Coordinates of N, CA and C in Angstrom, one line a residue:
M267 N 0.8 -1.2 0.0 CA 0.0 0.0 0.0 C 0.9 1.3 0.0
K268 N 2.0 1.2 0.8 CA 2.8 2.4 0.9 C 3.6 2.6 -0.4
S269 N 4.0 1.6 -1.1 CA 4.7 1.7 -2.4 C 3.7 2.2 -3.5
K270 N 2.5 1.9 -3.4 CA 1.5 2.4 -4.3 C 1.3 3.9 -4.2
K271 N 1.3 4.4 -3.0 CA 1.2 5.9 -2.7 C 2.5 6.6 -3.2
V272 N 3.6 6.0 -3.0 CA 4.9 6.6 -3.5 C 4.9 6.7 -5.0
I273 N 4.5 5.6 -5.6 CA 4.4 5.6 -7.1 C 3.4 6.6 -7.6
L274 N 2.3 6.7 -7.0 CA 1.3 7.7 -7.4 C 1.8 9.2 -7.2
S275 N 2.5 9.4 -6.1 CA 3.0 10.7 -5.8 C 4.1 11.1 -6.8
L276 N 5.0 10.2 -7.2 CA 6.0 10.4 -8.2 C 5.4 10.7 -9.5
L277 N 4.4 9.9 -9.9 CA 3.7 10.1 -11.1 C 3.0 11.5 -11.2
F278 N 2.4 11.9 -10.1 CA 1.8 13.2 -10.0 C 2.8 14.3 -10.2
V279 N 3.9 14.2 -9.5 CA 5.0 15.2 -9.7 C 5.5 15.2 -11.1
L280 N 5.7 14.1 -11.7 CA 6.1 14.0 -13.1 C 5.2 14.7 -14.0
V281 N 3.9 14.5 -13.9 CA 2.9 15.1 -14.7 C 2.9 16.6 -14.5
M282 N 3.0 17.1 -13.3 CA 3.1 18.5 -13.0 C 4.3 19.2 -13.7
V283 N 5.4 18.5 -13.6 CA 6.6 19.0 -14.3 C 6.5 19.1 -15.8
I284 N 5.8 18.1 -16.4 CA 5.6 18.1 -17.8 C 4.7 19.2 -18.2
I285 N 3.6 19.4 -17.4 CA 2.6 20.5 -17.7 C 3.4 21.9 -17.6
Y286 N 4.2 22.0 -16.6 CA 4.9 23.3 -16.4 C 5.8 23.6 -17.6
L287 N 6.6 22.5 -18.0 CA 7.5 22.7 -19.2 C 6.7 23.1 -20.5
I288 N 5.6 22.5 -20.6 CA 4.8 22.8 -21.8 C 4.3 24.2 -21.8
L289 N 3.8 24.7 -20.7 CA 3.3 26.1 -20.6 C 4.5 27.0 -20.6
Y290 N 5.6 26.7 -20.0 CA 6.8 27.5 -20.0 C 7.3 27.8 -21.4
N291 N 7.3 26.8 -22.2 CA 7.9 27.0 -23.5 C 6.9 27.3 -24.6
K292 N 5.6 27.5 -24.3 CA 4.6 27.9 -25.2 C 4.8 29.4 -25.7
T293 N 4.6 29.6 -26.9 CA 4.7 31.0 -27.4 C 3.3 31.7 -27.3
Y294 N 3.3 32.9 -26.8 CA 2.1 33.7 -26.6 C 2.2 34.9 -27.5
H295 N 1.0 35.6 -27.7 CA 1.0 36.9 -28.4 C -0.3 37.6 -28.0
I296 N -0.3 38.9 -28.3 CA -1.4 39.7 -27.9 C -2.6 39.4 -28.8
K297 N -3.8 39.3 -28.2 CA -5.0 38.9 -29.0 C -6.1 40.0 -28.7
V298 N -6.2 40.9 -29.6 CA -7.3 41.9 -29.4 C -7.9 42.2 -30.8
N299 N -9.2 42.5 -30.8 CA -9.9 42.9 -32.1 C -9.6 44.4 -32.3
T300 N -8.9 44.6 -33.4 CA -8.5 46.0 -33.7 C -9.7 46.9 -34.2
D301 N -10.8 46.3 -34.6 CA -11.9 47.0 -35.0 C -12.6 47.8 -33.9
N302 N -12.5 47.4 -32.7 CA -13.1 48.0 -31.6 C -12.3 49.1 -30.9
I303 N -11.0 49.2 -31.3 CA -10.1 50.1 -30.6 C -10.4 51.6 -31.0
Y304 N -10.5 52.5 -30.0 CA -10.7 53.9 -30.3 C -9.6 54.8 -29.8
E305 N -8.7 54.2 -28.9 CA -7.6 55.1 -28.4 C -6.5 54.2 -27.9
I306 N -5.3 54.6 -28.1 CA -4.1 53.9 -27.5 C -3.3 55.0 -26.8
Q307 N -3.0 54.7 -25.5 CA -2.1 55.6 -24.7 C -0.8 54.9 -24.5
V308 N 0.3 55.6 -24.9 CA 1.6 55.0 -24.7 C 2.4 56.0 -23.8
K309 N 2.8 55.4 -22.6 CA 3.5 56.2 -21.6 C 4.9 55.7 -21.6
T310 N 5.9 56.6 -21.7 CA 7.3 56.2 -21.6 C 8.0 57.0 -20.5
S311 N 8.9 56.3 -19.9 CA 9.7 56.8 -18.8 C 11.1 57.1 -19.3
D312 N 11.6 58.3 -19.2 CA 12.9 58.6 -19.6 C 13.5 59.7 -18.6
A313 N 14.6 60.2 -19.0 CA 15.3 61.2 -18.1 C 14.5 62.5 -17.9
D314 N 13.6 62.8 -18.8 CA 12.8 64.0 -18.7 C 11.5 63.8 -17.8
G315 N 11.3 62.5 -17.5 CA 10.1 62.2 -16.7 C 9.2 61.3 -17.5
L316 N 7.9 61.5 -17.3 CA 6.9 60.6 -17.9 C 6.3 61.3 -19.1
N317 N 6.4 60.7 -20.3 CA 5.9 61.2 -21.5 C 4.7 60.4 -22.0
T318 N 3.6 61.0 -22.3 CA 2.4 60.3 -22.7 C 2.0 60.7 -24.2
K319 N 1.8 59.7 -25.0 CA 1.3 59.9 -26.4 C 0.0 59.2 -26.5
T320 N -1.0 59.9 -27.1 CA -2.3 59.4 -27.3 C -2.5 59.2 -28.8
I321 N -2.9 58.0 -29.2 CA -3.2 57.7 -30.6 C -4.7 57.5 -30.8
T322 N -5.3 58.4 -31.6 CA -6.7 58.3 -31.9 C -7.0 58.1 -33.4
N323 N -6.1 58.4 -34.2 CA -6.3 58.3 -35.7 C -6.4 56.8 -36.0
V324 N -7.4 56.4 -36.8 CA -7.6 55.0 -37.1 C -6.4 54.4 -37.9
D325 N -5.8 55.1 -38.8 CA -4.7 54.6 -39.5 C -3.5 54.3 -38.6
E326 N -3.2 55.3 -37.7 CA -2.1 55.1 -36.8 C -2.4 54.0 -35.8
I327 N -3.7 53.8 -35.4 CA -4.0 52.7 -34.5 C -3.7 51.4 -35.2
K328 N -4.1 51.3 -36.4 CA -3.9 50.0 -37.2 C -2.4 49.7 -37.4
D329 N -1.6 50.8 -37.7 CA -0.2 50.6 -37.8 C 0.5 50.1 -36.5
Y330 N 0.1 50.8 -35.4 CA 0.6 50.4 -34.1 C 0.2 49.0 -33.7
M331 N -1.0 48.6 -34.0 CA -1.5 47.3 -33.6 C -0.9 46.2 -34.5
D332 N -0.6 46.5 -35.7 CA 0.1 45.6 -36.6 C 1.5 45.2 -35.9
D333 N 2.2 46.2 -35.4 CA 3.5 45.9 -34.7 C 3.2 45.1 -33.4
A334 N 2.2 45.5 -32.6 CA 2.0 44.9 -31.3 C 1.5 43.5 -31.5
L335 N 0.6 43.2 -32.5 CA 0.1 41.8 -32.7 C 1.2 40.9 -33.2
N336 N 2.2 41.4 -33.8 CA 3.3 40.5 -34.3 C 4.3 40.2 -33.2
M337 N 4.2 40.8 -32.1 CA 5.2 40.5 -31.0 C 4.9 39.1 -30.4
K338 N 5.9 38.3 -30.3 CA 5.8 37.0 -29.7 C 6.6 37.0 -28.4
F339 N 6.0 36.2 -27.4 CA 6.7 36.1 -26.1 C 6.5 34.8 -25.5
T340 N 7.4 34.4 -24.5 CA 7.3 33.1 -23.9 C 7.9 33.1 -22.5
H341 N 8.0 32.0 -21.9 CA 8.6 31.8 -20.5 C 7.9 32.7 -19.5
P342 N 6.6 32.4 -19.1 CA 5.9 33.2 -18.1 C 6.5 33.0 -16.7
K343 N 6.5 34.0 -16.0 CA 6.8 34.0 -14.5 C 6.1 35.2 -13.9
F344 N 6.1 35.1 -12.5 CA 5.4 36.2 -11.8 C 6.2 37.5 -11.9
N345 N 5.6 38.6 -12.0 CA 6.2 39.9 -12.2 C 7.1 40.2 -11.0
T346 N 8.3 40.6 -11.2 CA 9.2 41.0 -10.2 C 9.0 42.4 -9.7
G347 N 8.3 43.2 -10.4 CA 7.9 44.6 -10.0 C 9.0 45.6 -10.2
K348 N 10.0 45.2 -11.0 CA 11.1 46.2 -11.2 C 10.8 47.1 -12.3
G349 N 11.6 48.2 -12.5 CA 11.3 49.3 -13.4 C 10.8 48.9 -14.8
W350 N 10.1 49.9 -15.4 CA 9.5 49.7 -16.7 C 10.0 50.8 -17.7
V351 N 9.8 50.5 -19.0 CA 10.3 51.4 -20.0 C 9.0 52.1 -20.7
T352 N 8.1 51.2 -21.1 CA 6.9 51.7 -21.8 C 5.6 51.1 -21.2
S353 N 4.6 51.8 -21.0 CA 3.3 51.3 -20.6 C 2.3 51.6 -21.7
V354 N 1.5 50.6 -22.1 CA 0.5 50.8 -23.2 C -0.9 50.5 -22.7
D355 N -1.8 51.4 -22.9 CA -3.2 51.1 -22.6 C -4.0 51.2 -23.9
I356 N -4.6 50.1 -24.2 CA -5.5 50.0 -25.4 C -6.9 50.1 -25.0
K357 N -7.6 51.1 -25.4 CA -9.0 51.3 -25.0 C -9.9 50.9 -26.1
M358 N -10.9 50.1 -25.8 CA -11.8 49.5 -26.7 C -13.3 49.7 -26.3
R359 N -14.2 49.6 -27.2 CA -15.6 49.6 -26.9 C -16.2 48.3 -27.4
K360 N -16.9 47.7 -26.5 CA -17.6 46.4 -26.9 C -18.8 46.7 -27.6
K361 N -19.4 45.7 -28.2 CA -20.7 46.0 -29.0 C -21.8 46.6 -28.2
D362 N -21.8 46.3 -26.9 CA -22.9 46.8 -26.1 C -22.6 48.2 -25.6
G363 N -21.5 48.8 -26.0 CA -21.2 50.2 -25.7 C -20.3 50.3 -24.5
S364 N -20.0 49.3 -23.7 CA -19.2 49.4 -22.5 C -17.7 49.4 -23.0
E365 N -16.9 50.1 -22.1 CA -15.5 50.3 -22.5 C -14.7 49.2 -21.8
W366 N -13.5 48.9 -22.4 CA -12.6 47.9 -21.9 C -11.2 48.3 -22.1
I367 N -10.3 48.2 -21.2 CA -8.9 48.6 -21.4 C -8.0 47.3 -21.3
Y368 N -7.2 47.2 -22.3 CA -6.2 46.1 -22.3 C -4.8 46.8 -22.1
G369 N -4.1 46.5 -21.1 CA -2.9 47.1 -20.8 C -1.7 46.2 -20.7
Y370 N -0.6 46.6 -21.1 CA 0.6 45.9 -20.9 C 1.8 46.8 -20.7
T371 N 2.9 46.3 -20.1 CA 4.0 47.1 -19.8 C 5.2 46.4 -20.4
L372 N 6.1 47.2 -21.1 CA 7.3 46.7 -21.7 C 8.5 47.1 -20.9
F373 N 9.4 46.1 -20.7 CA 10.7 46.3 -20.1 C 11.7 46.2 -21.3
D374 N 12.9 46.1 -21.0 CA 13.9 46.0 -22.0 C 13.7 44.8 -22.9
D375 N 13.6 43.6 -22.3 CA 13.4 42.4 -23.1 C 12.2 41.6 -22.6
R376 N 11.3 42.2 -21.8 CA 10.2 41.5 -21.3 C 8.9 42.3 -21.4
I377 N 7.8 41.6 -21.4 CA 6.5 42.2 -21.4 C 5.7 41.7 -20.2
N378 N 5.0 42.7 -19.6 CA 4.3 42.3 -18.4 C 2.8 42.6 -18.7
I379 N 2.0 41.5 -18.6 CA 0.5 41.5 -18.7 C -0.1 41.1 -17.5
G380 N -0.8 41.9 -16.8 CA -1.3 41.6 -15.5 C -0.2 41.3 -14.5
S381 N -0.2 40.2 -13.8 CA 0.8 39.9 -12.8 C 1.8 38.9 -13.4
I382 N 1.7 38.6 -14.7 CA 2.6 37.7 -15.3 C 3.6 38.4 -16.2
Q383 N 4.8 38.0 -16.2 CA 5.9 38.6 -17.0 C 6.4 37.6 -18.0
Y384 N 6.6 38.0 -19.3 CA 7.0 37.1 -20.3 C 8.3 37.6 -21.0
K385 N 9.1 36.7 -21.5 CA 10.3 37.1 -22.2 C 9.9 37.3 -23.7
I386 N 10.3 38.5 -24.3 CA 10.0 38.8 -25.7 C 11.0 38.0 -26.6
I387 N 10.4 37.3 -27.5 CA 11.3 36.5 -28.4 C 11.3 37.1 -29.8
S388 N 10.3 37.9 -30.2 CA 10.3 38.6 -31.5 C 9.5 39.8 -31.4
Q389 N 9.9 40.9 -32.2 CA 9.1 42.1 -32.2 C 8.9 42.5 -33.6

């Protein structure tokens, strides 16, 4: 009976490690519907302080989103909370008229979405 529990425990640990490795090496990307976007706010931190740029032109929004949607990232981990370079808020309207904000923060080689941070592998 004791050896059966040990085997089941080891099997459970092995399955958890395999699931972790699969999710850790999975490639992620930003998924938003660009038709509903009406404004993008880009905040950058530099030596002069905080600079904010607001994009409301439809053509500029589509150009910006083409670049953002092509970005691929992987290796999720919890956010360490260290400094940021650029913060982006994408404001959208749903079909029922309610507003929704999709935000992410860019570091030098990482992207932070919510409390999870990913390593950027292509931009």
